[in-house]
C-alpha cells in the first residue's frame, strides 16, 4: 500500500523543486536580461536586474555583423543530420545487443562507453589531419560524421536500455507470423520504442547543437554553426558582454523552444521502463 503524502510535504517538495529549477535557469535568465543592456550597464557594479534602460541595439548590431540565419541553418543540419545518422546505426546495434546477446555484449557496451572518457583534444590532431587530407575542413559533412561518432555510444546505450524493456515474446510472435529481420525492426520494434527513440533523438540533438570543441576547431566560415557564431564575439580587445549575451540568446532560442514544447515527450522517454 502506498504511503500517503501530507500536504505539508507536497508543498515543501514543490518549493524545493522550484528553487532548484530557478537556480539552474538563472544563468540563462541573466544572459537574456544582459542582452537588453548597454555595454556600460552590462559591466556596472552593482548590477541592475530589471530597472535599467532596455535596448535592442545589441541585437541590431549582431544581425548587421553576422549572418545569423546561415549559422542557425548549419546548426540544424549538423545536429539533426548527426542524430538521424546515429539512429540508423544504433537501432540495429541496440537490437542485436538487447535480443541476441553474446558473452561479449557487456564488454562491447563498456568499451563503447569508455570511448566517451577520452578527452576530445586527444584525437584532435589525427582527425584534423584526416579532414585536411580529404578536403573536409570547414565542411558540414565532416561535422555530421564526427558528431555522430562522438554521440553514438550514448545513442546505443539509451536505445539498448529501452529495447531491454520490450518483451522478447512479441518479437518471437512476429517471427512466427513470417516477419523478416528488417520488418521486425521497422514494423514491430521501432513503433513500440517510439518514446525511447524520441527522447534519444531530442537529447542528442541538444548535445550536437551545443557542441563547441569540434565546431570551433574544424570550421572557419562556411560550415560554422551557432557555437562559432557566439565565439566570434570574444575578441582580443576584450569581451563585449551585452553583444555576447545577445548572440548567446539568439543561439539558444531555437533549442530552448524545442525543449519547452517537447519536454513531456523527453521526460516520458527518459523514464521509459523505470516504473513497473
Coordinates of C-alpha atoms in Angstrom, one line a residue:
X1 CA 0.0 0.0 0.0
X2 CA 1.4 3.4 -1.0
X3 CA 2.3 5.8 1.8
X4 CA 0.1 8.9 2.0
X5 CA 1.9 12.1 1.3
X6 CA 0.9 15.0 3.6
X7 CA 0.0 18.4 2.2
X8 CA 3.0 20.0 4.0
X9 CA 5.4 17.5 2.4
X10 CA 3.9 18.2 -1.1
X11 CA 4.3 22.0 -0.5
X12 CA 7.9 21.5 0.7
X13 CA 8.8 19.4 -2.3
X14 CA 7.2 21.9 -4.6
X15 CA 9.1 24.8 -3.1
X16 CA 12.4 22.8 -3.2
X17 CA 11.8 21.8 -6.9
X18 CA 11.1 25.4 -7.8
X19 CA 14.2 26.7 -6.0
X20 CA 16.4 24.1 -7.8
X21 CA 14.8 24.9 -11.2
X22 CA 15.2 28.7 -10.8
X23 CA 18.8 28.2 -9.6
X24 CA 19.6 26.2 -12.7
X25 CA 17.8 28.6 -15.0
X26 CA 19.1 31.8 -13.5
X27 CA 22.3 31.9 -15.7
X28 CA 20.2 31.6 -18.8
X29 CA 17.8 34.3 -17.5
X30 CA 20.7 36.6 -16.7
X31 CA 22.1 36.2 -20.1
X32 CA 18.8 37.1 -21.7
X33 CA 18.5 40.2 -19.5
X34 CA 22.0 41.3 -20.2
X35 CA 21.4 41.1 -23.9
X36 CA 19.0 44.1 -23.5
X37 CA 21.5 46.3 -21.7
X38 CA 24.1 48.7 -23.0
X39 CA 27.8 47.7 -22.6
X40 CA 28.2 50.1 -19.7
X41 CA 25.2 48.7 -17.9
X42 CA 26.3 45.1 -18.6
X43 CA 29.5 45.6 -16.5
X44 CA 28.1 48.0 -14.0
X45 CA 28.7 47.3 -10.3
X46 CA 26.4 46.6 -8.6
X47 CA 24.5 45.0 -11.5
X48 CA 20.9 46.0 -12.2
X49 CA 18.4 43.3 -12.6
X50 CA 15.3 44.8 -14.2
X51 CA 15.5 48.6 -13.6
X52 CA 17.6 49.8 -16.4
X53 CA 17.1 51.3 -19.9
X54 CA 16.2 48.4 -22.1
X55 CA 17.5 48.5 -25.6
X56 CA 17.6 46.3 -28.8
X57 CA 20.9 47.8 -30.1
X58 CA 22.8 44.6 -29.3
X59 CA 20.5 42.5 -31.5
X60 CA 20.6 45.1 -34.3
X61 CA 24.4 45.1 -34.2
X62 CA 24.7 41.3 -34.1
X63 CA 22.3 41.0 -37.1
X64 CA 24.4 43.6 -39.0
X65 CA 27.7 42.0 -38.2
X66 CA 26.9 38.3 -38.6
X67 CA 24.7 36.1 -40.8
X68 CA 22.6 34.5 -38.1
X69 CA 20.3 32.5 -40.4
X70 CA 23.3 30.8 -42.1
X71 CA 24.8 29.8 -38.8
X72 CA 21.4 28.6 -37.5
X73 CA 20.9 26.5 -40.6
X74 CA 24.3 25.0 -40.2
X75 CA 23.5 24.1 -36.6
X76 CA 20.2 22.5 -37.7
X77 CA 21.9 20.4 -40.4
X78 CA 24.7 19.3 -38.1
X79 CA 22.6 18.4 -35.1
X80 CA 19.7 16.7 -36.9
X81 CA 21.9 15.1 -39.5
X82 CA 24.3 13.6 -37.0
X83 CA 21.4 12.4 -34.8
X84 CA 19.5 10.7 -37.7
X85 CA 22.7 9.1 -39.0
X86 CA 23.4 7.9 -35.5
X87 CA 20.0 6.3 -35.1
X88 CA 20.4 4.5 -38.4
X89 CA 23.5 2.8 -37.0
X90 CA 22.4 2.5 -33.3
X91 CA 18.9 0.9 -33.7
X92 CA 20.2 -2.3 -35.4
X93 CA 23.2 -2.4 -33.0
X94 CA 21.0 -1.9 -29.9
X95 CA 18.6 -4.6 -31.2
X96 CA 21.4 -7.1 -31.6
X97 CA 22.7 -6.4 -28.1
X98 CA 19.2 -6.5 -26.5
X99 CA 17.7 -9.5 -28.2
X100 CA 20.7 -11.5 -29.5
X101 CA 23.2 -11.0 -26.7
X102 CA 26.5 -13.0 -26.6
X103 CA 29.0 -13.4 -23.8
X104 CA 30.9 -10.3 -25.1
X105 CA 27.8 -8.0 -25.3
X106 CA 28.5 -6.3 -21.9
X107 CA 32.2 -5.9 -22.8
X108 CA 31.3 -4.2 -26.1
X109 CA 28.9 -1.9 -24.3
X110 CA 31.5 -1.0 -21.7
X111 CA 34.1 -0.4 -24.5
X112 CA 31.7 1.9 -26.3
X113 CA 31.1 3.8 -23.1
X114 CA 34.9 4.0 -22.4
X115 CA 35.4 6.0 -25.6
X116 CA 33.4 8.9 -24.0
X117 CA 36.1 9.0 -21.3
X118 CA 38.8 10.0 -23.8
X119 CA 39.3 13.8 -23.9
X120 CA 38.3 15.1 -27.3
X121 CA 41.6 17.1 -27.6
X122 CA 43.4 13.7 -27.5
X123 CA 42.2 12.9 -31.0
X124 CA 42.0 16.4 -32.4
X125 CA 45.3 16.2 -34.4
X126 CA 44.6 12.9 -36.3
X127 CA 41.0 13.9 -37.0
X128 CA 42.1 17.4 -38.2
X129 CA 44.8 15.8 -40.5
X130 CA 42.3 13.3 -41.9
X131 CA 39.8 16.1 -42.7
X132 CA 42.6 18.2 -44.2
X133 CA 43.7 15.2 -46.4
X134 CA 40.2 14.5 -47.5
X135 CA 39.4 18.2 -48.1
X136 CA 36.7 18.2 -45.5
X137 CA 37.8 21.1 -43.3
X138 CA 35.1 23.7 -42.8
X139 CA 32.6 21.1 -44.1
X140 CA 29.2 20.1 -42.8
X141 CA 29.8 16.5 -43.9
X142 CA 32.8 16.2 -41.6
X143 CA 31.0 17.7 -38.6
X144 CA 27.9 15.4 -39.1
X145 CA 30.1 12.3 -39.3
X146 CA 32.3 13.3 -36.3
X147 CA 29.4 14.3 -34.0
X148 CA 27.6 11.1 -35.0
X149 CA 30.6 9.0 -33.9
X150 CA 31.1 11.1 -30.8
X151 CA 27.5 10.6 -29.6
X152 CA 27.0 7.1 -30.9
X153 CA 27.8 5.4 -27.6
X154 CA 25.2 7.5 -25.8
X155 CA 22.6 6.6 -28.5
X156 CA 23.4 2.9 -28.4
X157 CA 23.3 2.8 -24.6
X158 CA 20.0 4.6 -24.4
X159 CA 18.3 2.5 -27.1
X160 CA 19.7 -0.7 -25.6
X161 CA 18.1 0.2 -22.2
X162 CA 14.7 0.9 -23.9
X163 CA 14.8 -2.2 -26.0
X164 CA 15.6 -4.4 -23.0
X165 CA 12.2 -3.4 -21.6
X166 CA 10.3 -4.7 -24.6
X167 CA 9.1 -8.4 -24.1
X168 CA 11.0 -10.7 -26.4
X169 CA 7.9 -12.8 -26.9
X170 CA 6.4 -10.0 -29.1
X171 CA 9.3 -10.3 -31.5
X172 CA 9.0 -14.1 -31.4
X173 CA 5.4 -13.8 -32.4
X174 CA 6.3 -11.6 -35.3
X175 CA 8.8 -14.1 -36.5
X176 CA 6.3 -16.9 -36.3
X177 CA 4.0 -14.7 -38.5
X178 CA 6.7 -14.7 -41.1
X179 CA 8.3 -11.2 -40.4
X180 CA 11.8 -10.8 -41.7
X181 CA 14.5 -9.2 -39.6
X182 CA 14.1 -5.9 -41.3
X183 CA 10.3 -5.9 -40.9
X184 CA 10.7 -7.0 -37.3
X185 CA 12.8 -3.9 -36.5
X186 CA 10.9 -1.4 -38.6
X187 CA 7.2 -2.5 -38.0
X188 CA 7.4 -4.1 -34.6
X189 CA 10.3 -2.9 -32.5
X190 CA 10.6 0.7 -33.6
X191 CA 6.9 1.6 -33.0
X192 CA 7.0 0.1 -29.6
X193 CA 10.1 2.1 -28.7
X194 CA 8.9 5.4 -30.1
X195 CA 9.1 7.2 -26.7
X196 CA 12.7 6.0 -26.1
X197 CA 13.8 6.8 -29.7
X198 CA 12.2 10.2 -29.5
X199 CA 13.9 11.1 -26.2
X200 CA 17.2 9.8 -27.5
X201 CA 16.9 11.9 -30.6
X202 CA 16.0 15.0 -28.7
X203 CA 18.8 14.6 -26.2
X204 CA 21.4 14.0 -28.9
X205 CA 20.1 17.0 -31.0
X206 CA 20.7 19.1 -27.9
X207 CA 24.2 17.6 -27.4
X208 CA 25.2 18.2 -31.0
X209 CA 23.6 21.7 -31.0
X210 CA 25.8 22.7 -28.0
X211 CA 29.0 21.1 -29.2
X212 CA 31.7 23.7 -29.4
X213 CA 35.1 22.0 -29.4
X214 CA 34.8 20.3 -32.8
X215 CA 32.9 23.1 -34.4
X216 CA 35.5 25.7 -33.4
X217 CA 38.5 23.6 -34.4
X218 CA 37.2 22.2 -37.7
X219 CA 35.3 25.2 -39.2
X220 CA 36.0 28.8 -40.1
X221 CA 33.2 30.3 -42.1
X222 CA 31.2 28.2 -44.5
X223 CA 30.2 25.4 -42.0
X224 CA 30.3 27.4 -38.8
X225 CA 27.3 26.8 -36.6
X226 CA 25.9 28.9 -33.8
X227 CA 28.7 27.9 -31.3
X228 CA 31.2 29.6 -33.7
X229 CA 28.7 32.5 -34.1
X230 CA 28.9 33.1 -30.3
X231 CA 32.7 32.7 -30.1
X232 CA 33.1 35.4 -32.7
X233 CA 32.1 38.0 -30.1
X234 CA 35.1 37.1 -28.0
X235 CA 37.9 39.2 -29.3
X236 CA 41.5 40.2 -28.3
X237 CA 40.1 43.6 -27.4
X238 CA 38.0 42.1 -24.7
X239 CA 34.6 40.6 -24.0
X240 CA 31.6 42.7 -25.0
X241 CA 29.2 41.2 -22.6
X242 CA 26.0 42.8 -23.9
X243 CA 26.7 41.7 -27.5
X244 CA 27.9 38.3 -26.4
X245 CA 24.7 37.9 -24.4
X246 CA 22.6 38.9 -27.4
X247 CA 24.4 36.4 -29.6
X248 CA 24.1 33.7 -27.0
X249 CA 20.3 34.4 -26.6
X250 CA 19.8 34.1 -30.4
X251 CA 21.8 30.8 -30.3
X252 CA 19.9 29.1 -27.5
X253 CA 16.4 30.4 -28.5
X254 CA 15.6 27.6 -31.1
X255 CA 16.8 24.7 -28.8
X256 CA 15.1 26.3 -25.8
X257 CA 11.8 26.5 -27.7
X258 CA 12.2 22.9 -28.9
X259 CA 12.9 21.7 -25.4
X260 CA 9.9 23.5 -24.0
X261 CA 7.4 22.0 -26.4
X262 CA 8.9 18.5 -26.3
X263 CA 9.5 18.3 -22.5
X264 CA 6.7 15.8 -21.9
X265 CA 8.0 13.5 -24.6
X266 CA 11.5 13.9 -23.3
X267 CA 10.6 13.0 -19.7
X268 CA 8.4 10.2 -20.9
X269 CA 11.2 8.7 -22.9
X270 CA 13.9 9.2 -20.2
X271 CA 11.6 7.4 -17.7
X272 CA 10.6 4.7 -20.1
X273 CA 10.6 1.4 -18.3
X274 CA 11.6 2.9 -14.9
X275 CA 8.2 2.2 -13.3
X276 CA 7.0 -1.3 -13.3

